[in-house]
Amino acid sequence: MRVARTLTAGLLAAGALFTVSGAAVADAPAGTKGQNGDPTEAGTSFRTATAVKQDQKATADGTTGDYLYWQFPAGAGQRPTAKATVKLPEASARHGAATWQLDVFDGLRRRQACAEGEQTKRVSQQDATVTLSCTLRAVRPYAERWSNDPLPGAYYIRLTVADGPDQDMGLPVHAEVEATAEDAGGKYAEGGELGAPLHAGAVSEPEDGWNGSWWSDRWLWTVGGAVLGALAAIGGYTLTRRPRRA
């Protein structure tokens, strides 16, 4: 009996170990990459969102009705843009128009408003592709807790069809996604900064760091203002000084 109990306990422990391992694999971010190193899969939730770098193109095959997730980094002073192009199923296989949607969330999974771009688009049955984009407000180095301002850290892209014929759900689609960021300018270089990114996720730190580069166009205005002030002082002195007597 003791041998049987010991053997049973061992089998149960082994089963639990494999179950935990399987769950860990399921929760890990998708990481399949192509020959050029670009990701070729998308996650199916925030937890499994595929990590992409800025200016890196990612692709994924899925089905109509799936939720596809990616994550990318954005630092203070940057204005990030997420863009997605979806190759739709053959028109002969579809049964009507559909609405596709691209959403961007911050590290706390708060949906961020798009300052520019077309994040929702209605496509007809004859359309072959649909392109969506969302440009966020400038990422700030610091914000009040109650605000919803973008902060440094990982951002999540979610792509899905928001509305369409039930018969079309499950049809194959191919998606291409890219996240870019441009310098928003020195006017967003506020005092204070976060000690750490809001949520780093599985992404790597941006090239200029989470808190942005030390360089800002404010330096140009500061130096330019100082030079103009000095020239004005010299000019004023030259005009107002008294001429010397012979």
PDB file of C-alpha atoms in Angstrom:
ATOM      1  CA  MET A   1       0.000   0.000   0.000  1.00  0.00           C
ATOM      2  CA  ARG A   2       2.827   2.392   0.903  1.00  0.00           C
ATOM      3  CA  VAL A   3       4.477   1.751  -2.457  1.00  0.00           C
ATOM      4  CA  ALA A   4       1.195   2.389  -4.267  1.00  0.00           C
ATOM      5  CA  ARG A   5       0.607   5.617  -2.363  1.00  0.00           C
ATOM      6  CA  THR A   6       4.137   6.819  -3.039  1.00  0.00           C
ATOM      7  CA  LEU A   7       3.809   6.051  -6.730  1.00  0.00           C
ATOM      8  CA  THR A   8       0.433   7.828  -6.894  1.00  0.00           C
ATOM      9  CA  ALA A   9       1.811  10.927  -5.149  1.00  0.00           C
ATOM     10  CA  GLY A  10       4.740  11.012  -7.565  1.00  0.00           C
ATOM     11  CA  LEU A  11       2.445  10.852 -10.583  1.00  0.00           C
ATOM     12  CA  LEU A  12       0.272  13.656  -9.203  1.00  0.00           C
ATOM     13  CA  ALA A  13       3.310  15.840  -8.546  1.00  0.00           C
ATOM     14  CA  ALA A  14       4.614  15.235 -12.063  1.00  0.00           C
ATOM     15  CA  GLY A  15       1.215  16.086 -13.523  1.00  0.00           C
ATOM     16  CA  ALA A  16       1.107  19.328 -11.548  1.00  0.00           C
ATOM     17  CA  LEU A  17       4.599  20.220 -12.748  1.00  0.00           C
ATOM     18  CA  PHE A  18       3.657  19.752 -16.386  1.00  0.00           C
ATOM     19  CA  THR A  19       0.462  21.753 -15.856  1.00  0.00           C
ATOM     20  CA  VAL A  20       2.371  24.689 -14.393  1.00  0.00           C
ATOM     21  CA  SER A  21       4.935  24.522 -17.173  1.00  0.00           C
ATOM     22  CA  GLY A  22       2.195  24.521 -19.778  1.00  0.00           C
ATOM     23  CA  ALA A  23       0.567  27.566 -18.193  1.00  0.00           C
ATOM     24  CA  ALA A  24       3.884  29.410 -18.148  1.00  0.00           C
ATOM     25  CA  VAL A  25       4.385  28.741 -21.833  1.00  0.00           C
ATOM     26  CA  ALA A  26       0.864  29.907 -22.617  1.00  0.00           C
ATOM     27  CA  ASP A  27       1.429  33.168 -20.739  1.00  0.00           C
ATOM     28  CA  ALA A  28       4.788  33.904 -22.362  1.00  0.00           C
ATOM     29  CA  PRO A  29       4.825  36.596 -25.062  1.00  0.00           C
ATOM     30  CA  ALA A  30       4.790  35.293 -28.624  1.00  0.00           C
ATOM     31  CA  GLY A  31       8.347  35.395 -29.905  1.00  0.00           C
ATOM     32  CA  THR A  32       8.485  33.687 -33.300  1.00  0.00           C
ATOM     33  CA  LYS A  33      10.665  35.649 -35.709  1.00  0.00           C
ATOM     34  CA  GLY A  34      11.322  35.541 -39.417  1.00  0.00           C
ATOM     35  CA  GLN A  35      14.665  35.325 -41.213  1.00  0.00           C
ATOM     36  CA  ASN A  36      15.208  39.088 -40.867  1.00  0.00           C
ATOM     37  CA  GLY A  37      14.488  39.029 -37.131  1.00  0.00           C
ATOM     38  CA  ASP A  38      11.054  40.663 -37.333  1.00  0.00           C
ATOM     39  CA  PRO A  39       8.238  39.056 -35.304  1.00  0.00           C
ATOM     40  CA  THR A  40       5.864  36.863 -37.296  1.00  0.00           C
ATOM     41  CA  GLU A  41       3.243  36.180 -34.628  1.00  0.00           C
ATOM     42  CA  ALA A  42       0.855  38.233 -32.515  1.00  0.00           C
ATOM     43  CA  GLY A  43      -0.312  37.629 -28.982  1.00  0.00           C
ATOM     44  CA  THR A  44      -3.936  36.890 -28.148  1.00  0.00           C
ATOM     45  CA  SER A  45      -4.069  38.964 -24.940  1.00  0.00           C
ATOM     46  CA  PHE A  46      -2.228  41.743 -23.121  1.00  0.00           C
ATOM     47  CA  ARG A  47      -0.155  39.150 -21.291  1.00  0.00           C
ATOM     48  CA  THR A  48       1.017  37.419 -24.461  1.00  0.00           C
ATOM     49  CA  ALA A  49       1.421  40.558 -26.609  1.00  0.00           C
ATOM     50  CA  THR A  50       4.369  40.264 -28.990  1.00  0.00           C
ATOM     51  CA  ALA A  51       7.163  42.750 -28.286  1.00  0.00           C
ATOM     52  CA  VAL A  52       8.327  44.912 -31.220  1.00  0.00           C
ATOM     53  CA  LYS A  53      10.889  47.697 -31.388  1.00  0.00           C
ATOM     54  CA  GLN A  54      10.261  51.153 -32.774  1.00  0.00           C
ATOM     55  CA  ASP A  55      10.440  51.211 -36.581  1.00  0.00           C
ATOM     56  CA  GLN A  56      10.309  47.404 -36.684  1.00  0.00           C
ATOM     57  CA  LYS A  57       7.697  45.723 -38.857  1.00  0.00           C
ATOM     58  CA  ALA A  58       5.799  42.783 -37.419  1.00  0.00           C
ATOM     59  CA  THR A  59       3.499  40.382 -39.249  1.00  0.00           C
ATOM     60  CA  ALA A  60       0.969  37.828 -38.121  1.00  0.00           C
ATOM     61  CA  ASP A  61      -1.557  35.427 -39.615  1.00  0.00           C
ATOM     62  CA  GLY A  62      -4.892  35.152 -37.867  1.00  0.00           C
ATOM     63  CA  THR A  63      -8.589  34.784 -38.438  1.00  0.00           C
ATOM     64  CA  THR A  64     -11.392  37.306 -38.635  1.00  0.00           C
ATOM     65  CA  GLY A  65     -12.718  37.905 -35.141  1.00  0.00           C
ATOM     66  CA  ASP A  66      -9.391  37.271 -33.369  1.00  0.00           C
ATOM     67  CA  TYR A  67      -7.845  39.840 -31.053  1.00  0.00           C
ATOM     68  CA  LEU A  68      -4.217  40.420 -32.071  1.00  0.00           C
ATOM     69  CA  TYR A  69      -1.831  42.112 -29.610  1.00  0.00           C
ATOM     70  CA  TRP A  70       1.623  43.692 -29.853  1.00  0.00           C
ATOM     71  CA  GLN A  71       3.602  45.892 -27.456  1.00  0.00           C
ATOM     72  CA  PHE A  72       6.209  48.582 -28.148  1.00  0.00           C
ATOM     73  CA  PRO A  73       8.245  51.094 -26.082  1.00  0.00           C
ATOM     74  CA  ALA A  74       7.800  54.877 -25.955  1.00  0.00           C
ATOM     75  CA  GLY A  75       9.877  57.371 -23.981  1.00  0.00           C
ATOM     76  CA  ALA A  76       9.230  60.869 -22.673  1.00  0.00           C
ATOM     77  CA  GLY A  77       9.130  63.549 -25.353  1.00  0.00           C
ATOM     78  CA  GLN A  78       8.073  61.131 -28.106  1.00  0.00           C
ATOM     79  CA  ARG A  79       4.835  61.101 -30.063  1.00  0.00           C
ATOM     80  CA  PRO A  80       4.182  57.414 -30.918  1.00  0.00           C
ATOM     81  CA  THR A  81       2.219  56.198 -33.925  1.00  0.00           C
ATOM     82  CA  ALA A  82       0.846  52.691 -34.389  1.00  0.00           C
ATOM     83  CA  LYS A  83      -0.064  51.588 -37.912  1.00  0.00           C
ATOM     84  CA  ALA A  84      -1.624  48.347 -39.108  1.00  0.00           C
ATOM     85  CA  THR A  85      -2.470  47.011 -42.571  1.00  0.00           C
ATOM     86  CA  VAL A  86      -4.716  43.963 -42.860  1.00  0.00           C
ATOM     87  CA  LYS A  87      -4.952  41.788 -45.953  1.00  0.00           C
ATOM     88  CA  LEU A  88      -8.596  40.741 -46.017  1.00  0.00           C
ATOM     89  CA  PRO A  89     -10.033  37.376 -47.146  1.00  0.00           C
ATOM     90  CA  GLU A  90     -11.046  36.904 -50.745  1.00  0.00           C
ATOM     91  CA  ALA A  91     -14.176  38.882 -51.639  1.00  0.00           C
ATOM     92  CA  SER A  92     -15.899  35.732 -52.871  1.00  0.00           C
ATOM     93  CA  ALA A  93     -15.604  34.189 -49.414  1.00  0.00           C
ATOM     94  CA  ARG A  94     -17.059  37.177 -47.560  1.00  0.00           C
ATOM     95  CA  HIS A  95     -20.685  38.055 -46.989  1.00  0.00           C
ATOM     96  CA  GLY A  96     -20.688  41.821 -46.546  1.00  0.00           C
ATOM     97  CA  ALA A  97     -18.985  44.897 -45.125  1.00  0.00           C
ATOM     98  CA  ALA A  98     -16.996  44.895 -41.878  1.00  0.00           C
ATOM     99  CA  THR A  99     -15.517  47.421 -39.442  1.00  0.00           C
ATOM    100  CA  TRP A 100     -11.893  47.052 -38.354  1.00  0.00           C
ATOM    101  CA  GLN A 101     -10.444  48.788 -35.311  1.00  0.00           C
ATOM    102  CA  LEU A 102      -6.992  49.508 -33.898  1.00  0.00           C
ATOM    103  CA  ASP A 103      -6.667  50.507 -30.235  1.00  0.00           C
ATOM    104  CA  VAL A 104      -3.626  51.590 -28.222  1.00  0.00           C
ATOM    105  CA  PHE A 105      -3.371  51.062 -24.464  1.00  0.00           C
ATOM    106  CA  ASP A 106      -0.753  52.181 -21.956  1.00  0.00           C
ATOM    107  CA  GLY A 107       1.003  49.938 -19.453  1.00  0.00           C
ATOM    108  CA  LEU A 108      -1.973  50.123 -17.070  1.00  0.00           C
ATOM    109  CA  ARG A 109      -4.203  48.958 -19.943  1.00  0.00           C
ATOM    110  CA  ARG A 110      -5.901  52.324 -20.178  1.00  0.00           C
ATOM    111  CA  ARG A 111      -7.132  53.019 -23.687  1.00  0.00           C
ATOM    112  CA  GLN A 112      -5.347  56.073 -25.076  1.00  0.00           C
ATOM    113  CA  ALA A 113      -7.085  58.618 -27.273  1.00  0.00           C
ATOM    114  CA  CYS A 114      -5.764  59.117 -30.794  1.00  0.00           C
ATOM    115  CA  ALA A 115      -4.695  62.688 -31.558  1.00  0.00           C
ATOM    116  CA  GLU A 116      -4.384  61.835 -35.265  1.00  0.00           C
ATOM    117  CA  GLY A 117      -5.082  58.935 -37.580  1.00  0.00           C
ATOM    118  CA  GLU A 118      -8.002  56.720 -38.511  1.00  0.00           C
ATOM    119  CA  GLN A 119      -8.287  53.943 -35.957  1.00  0.00           C
ATOM    120  CA  THR A 120     -11.690  52.639 -37.123  1.00  0.00           C
ATOM    121  CA  LYS A 121     -12.580  52.001 -40.740  1.00  0.00           C
ATOM    122  CA  ARG A 122     -15.513  50.408 -42.541  1.00  0.00           C
ATOM    123  CA  VAL A 123     -14.533  48.224 -45.499  1.00  0.00           C
ATOM    124  CA  SER A 124     -16.760  46.880 -48.242  1.00  0.00           C
ATOM    125  CA  GLN A 125     -16.920  43.282 -49.356  1.00  0.00           C
ATOM    126  CA  GLN A 126     -14.776  44.124 -52.380  1.00  0.00           C
ATOM    127  CA  ASP A 127     -11.919  45.806 -50.480  1.00  0.00           C
ATOM    128  CA  ALA A 128      -8.708  43.779 -50.461  1.00  0.00           C
ATOM    129  CA  THR A 129      -6.910  45.583 -47.592  1.00  0.00           C
ATOM    130  CA  VAL A 130      -7.565  48.039 -44.795  1.00  0.00           C
ATOM    131  CA  THR A 131      -5.037  50.393 -43.172  1.00  0.00           C
ATOM    132  CA  LEU A 132      -5.501  51.872 -39.708  1.00  0.00           C
ATOM    133  CA  SER A 133      -3.343  54.243 -37.663  1.00  0.00           C
ATOM    134  CA  CYS A 134      -3.330  55.989 -34.313  1.00  0.00           C
ATOM    135  CA  THR A 135      -0.980  58.788 -33.247  1.00  0.00           C
ATOM    136  CA  LEU A 136      -0.965  59.396 -29.510  1.00  0.00           C
ATOM    137  CA  ARG A 137      -0.409  62.622 -27.651  1.00  0.00           C
ATOM    138  CA  ALA A 138       3.165  63.329 -26.636  1.00  0.00           C
ATOM    139  CA  VAL A 139       4.514  61.075 -23.889  1.00  0.00           C
ATOM    140  CA  ARG A 140       5.169  63.161 -20.785  1.00  0.00           C
ATOM    141  CA  PRO A 141       7.994  62.578 -18.305  1.00  0.00           C
ATOM    142  CA  TYR A 142       5.621  63.114 -15.385  1.00  0.00           C
ATOM    143  CA  ALA A 143       1.870  63.464 -14.800  1.00  0.00           C
ATOM    144  CA  GLU A 144      -0.604  63.647 -11.950  1.00  0.00           C
ATOM    145  CA  ARG A 145      -2.073  60.352 -10.778  1.00  0.00           C
ATOM    146  CA  TRP A 146      -5.593  61.330 -11.770  1.00  0.00           C
ATOM    147  CA  SER A 147      -4.654  62.225 -15.350  1.00  0.00           C
ATOM    148  CA  ASN A 148      -4.714  59.898 -18.328  1.00  0.00           C
ATOM    149  CA  ASP A 149      -1.665  61.455 -19.975  1.00  0.00           C
ATOM    150  CA  PRO A 150       0.701  59.080 -21.816  1.00  0.00           C
ATOM    151  CA  LEU A 151       3.742  58.204 -19.704  1.00  0.00           C
ATOM    152  CA  PRO A 152       7.016  56.392 -20.523  1.00  0.00           C
ATOM    153  CA  GLY A 153       6.753  52.625 -20.786  1.00  0.00           C
ATOM    154  CA  ALA A 154       5.278  49.859 -22.895  1.00  0.00           C
ATOM    155  CA  TYR A 155       2.207  50.477 -25.046  1.00  0.00           C
ATOM    156  CA  TYR A 156      -0.116  47.812 -26.381  1.00  0.00           C
ATOM    157  CA  ILE A 157      -1.619  47.602 -29.855  1.00  0.00           C
ATOM    158  CA  ARG A 158      -4.861  45.677 -30.254  1.00  0.00           C
ATOM    159  CA  LEU A 159      -6.216  44.891 -33.703  1.00  0.00           C
ATOM    160  CA  THR A 160      -9.552  43.244 -34.400  1.00  0.00           C
ATOM    161  CA  VAL A 161     -12.714  43.376 -36.477  1.00  0.00           C
ATOM    162  CA  ALA A 162     -15.299  45.292 -34.454  1.00  0.00           C
ATOM    163  CA  ASP A 163     -18.299  44.420 -36.595  1.00  0.00           C
ATOM    164  CA  GLY A 164     -18.983  42.090 -39.494  1.00  0.00           C
ATOM    165  CA  PRO A 165     -21.136  39.215 -40.778  1.00  0.00           C
ATOM    166  CA  ASP A 166     -21.161  36.172 -38.503  1.00  0.00           C
ATOM    167  CA  GLN A 167     -20.461  33.935 -41.504  1.00  0.00           C
ATOM    168  CA  ASP A 168     -17.127  35.713 -42.037  1.00  0.00           C
ATOM    169  CA  MET A 169     -15.773  35.033 -38.564  1.00  0.00           C
ATOM    170  CA  GLY A 170     -12.912  32.566 -38.793  1.00  0.00           C
ATOM    171  CA  LEU A 171     -11.792  33.534 -42.299  1.00  0.00           C
ATOM    172  CA  PRO A 172      -7.990  33.927 -42.582  1.00  0.00           C
ATOM    173  CA  VAL A 173      -6.351  37.386 -42.519  1.00  0.00           C
ATOM    174  CA  HIS A 174      -2.765  38.647 -42.638  1.00  0.00           C
ATOM    175  CA  ALA A 175      -1.707  41.693 -40.589  1.00  0.00           C
ATOM    176  CA  GLU A 176       1.345  43.956 -40.772  1.00  0.00           C
ATOM    177  CA  VAL A 177       2.030  46.294 -37.847  1.00  0.00           C
ATOM    178  CA  GLU A 178       4.630  48.994 -37.246  1.00  0.00           C
ATOM    179  CA  ALA A 179       5.178  51.390 -34.327  1.00  0.00           C
ATOM    180  CA  THR A 180       7.111  54.610 -34.874  1.00  0.00           C
ATOM    181  CA  ALA A 181       7.856  57.672 -32.732  1.00  0.00           C
ATOM    182  CA  GLU A 182       8.914  61.234 -33.486  1.00  0.00           C
ATOM    183  CA  ASP A 183      10.336  63.931 -31.229  1.00  0.00           C
ATOM    184  CA  ALA A 184       7.461  66.018 -29.874  1.00  0.00           C
ATOM    185  CA  GLY A 185       9.627  69.048 -29.088  1.00  0.00           C
ATOM    186  CA  GLY A 186      10.973  70.804 -26.024  1.00  0.00           C
ATOM    187  CA  LYS A 187       7.642  72.227 -24.883  1.00  0.00           C
ATOM    188  CA  TYR A 188       6.877  68.814 -23.386  1.00  0.00           C
ATOM    189  CA  ALA A 189      10.128  68.674 -21.401  1.00  0.00           C
ATOM    190  CA  GLU A 190       8.487  69.373 -18.063  1.00  0.00           C
ATOM    191  CA  GLY A 191      10.027  69.375 -14.625  1.00  0.00           C
ATOM    192  CA  GLY A 192      10.063  66.041 -12.828  1.00  0.00           C
ATOM    193  CA  GLU A 193      10.288  62.536 -14.183  1.00  0.00           C
ATOM    194  CA  LEU A 194       9.273  59.006 -13.271  1.00  0.00           C
ATOM    195  CA  GLY A 195      11.832  56.947 -11.427  1.00  0.00           C
ATOM    196  CA  ALA A 196      10.945  53.984 -13.666  1.00  0.00           C
ATOM    197  CA  PRO A 197       8.705  53.362 -16.695  1.00  0.00           C
ATOM    198  CA  LEU A 198       5.016  53.032 -15.966  1.00  0.00           C
ATOM    199  CA  HIS A 199       5.212  49.431 -17.177  1.00  0.00           C
ATOM    200  CA  ALA A 200       8.097  48.056 -19.215  1.00  0.00           C
ATOM    201  CA  GLY A 201       6.394  44.809 -20.239  1.00  0.00           C
ATOM    202  CA  ALA A 202       8.611  42.700 -22.496  1.00  0.00           C
ATOM    203  CA  VAL A 203       9.904  45.609 -24.575  1.00  0.00           C
ATOM    204  CA  SER A 204      13.417  47.000 -24.637  1.00  0.00           C
ATOM    205  CA  GLU A 205      14.219  50.554 -23.565  1.00  0.00           C
ATOM    206  CA  PRO A 206      14.064  53.192 -26.343  1.00  0.00           C
ATOM    207  CA  GLU A 207      17.337  54.426 -27.802  1.00  0.00           C
ATOM    208  CA  ASP A 208      17.141  57.745 -25.905  1.00  0.00           C
ATOM    209  CA  GLY A 209      15.976  56.095 -22.678  1.00  0.00           C
ATOM    210  CA  TRP A 210      12.630  56.131 -20.925  1.00  0.00           C
ATOM    211  CA  ASN A 211      13.014  59.773 -19.852  1.00  0.00           C
ATOM    212  CA  GLY A 212      14.134  61.003 -23.250  1.00  0.00           C
ATOM    213  CA  SER A 213      17.333  62.543 -24.493  1.00  0.00           C
ATOM    214  CA  TRP A 214      19.091  65.410 -22.699  1.00  0.00           C
ATOM    215  CA  TRP A 215      18.931  67.348 -25.982  1.00  0.00           C
ATOM    216  CA  SER A 216      15.842  69.454 -26.632  1.00  0.00           C
ATOM    217  CA  ASP A 217      14.924  72.229 -29.024  1.00  0.00           C
ATOM    218  CA  ARG A 218      14.600  74.339 -25.887  1.00  0.00           C
ATOM    219  CA  TRP A 219      18.384  74.562 -26.030  1.00  0.00           C
ATOM    220  CA  LEU A 220      18.110  76.342 -29.393  1.00  0.00           C
ATOM    221  CA  TRP A 221      15.634  78.862 -28.020  1.00  0.00           C
ATOM    222  CA  THR A 222      17.718  79.390 -24.873  1.00  0.00           C
ATOM    223  CA  VAL A 223      20.987  79.908 -26.739  1.00  0.00           C
ATOM    224  CA  GLY A 224      19.313  81.988 -29.429  1.00  0.00           C
ATOM    225  CA  GLY A 225      17.639  84.173 -26.837  1.00  0.00           C
ATOM    226  CA  ALA A 226      20.930  84.693 -25.014  1.00  0.00           C
ATOM    227  CA  VAL A 227      22.706  85.689 -28.255  1.00  0.00           C
ATOM    228  CA  LEU A 228      19.936  88.110 -29.252  1.00  0.00           C
ATOM    229  CA  GLY A 229      19.952  89.599 -25.767  1.00  0.00           C
ATOM    230  CA  ALA A 230      23.701  90.163 -25.928  1.00  0.00           C
ATOM    231  CA  LEU A 231      23.463  91.762 -29.372  1.00  0.00           C
ATOM    232  CA  ALA A 232      20.651  94.002 -28.199  1.00  0.00           C
ATOM    233  CA  ALA A 233      22.712  95.107 -25.197  1.00  0.00           C
ATOM    234  CA  ILE A 234      25.733  95.898 -27.365  1.00  0.00           C
ATOM    235  CA  GLY A 235      23.582  97.768 -29.852  1.00  0.00           C
ATOM    236  CA  GLY A 236      21.885  99.765 -27.124  1.00  0.00           C
ATOM    237  CA  TYR A 237      25.193 100.693 -25.553  1.00  0.00           C
ATOM    238  CA  THR A 238      26.586 101.786 -28.921  1.00  0.00           C
ATOM    239  CA  LEU A 239      23.601 104.023 -29.613  1.00  0.00           C
ATOM    240  CA  THR A 240      23.425 105.649 -26.178  1.00  0.00           C
ATOM    241  CA  ARG A 241      27.071 106.165 -25.289  1.00  0.00           C
ATOM    242  CA  ARG A 242      28.383 109.737 -25.434  1.00  0.00           C
ATOM    243  CA  PRO A 243      30.914 110.613 -28.152  1.00  0.00           C
ATOM    244  CA  ARG A 244      34.404 111.443 -26.957  1.00  0.00           C
ATOM    245  CA  ARG A 245      35.623 115.029 -27.194  1.00  0.00           C
ATOM    246  CA  ALA A 246      38.472 115.818 -29.541  1.00  0.00           C
TER     247      ALA A 246
END
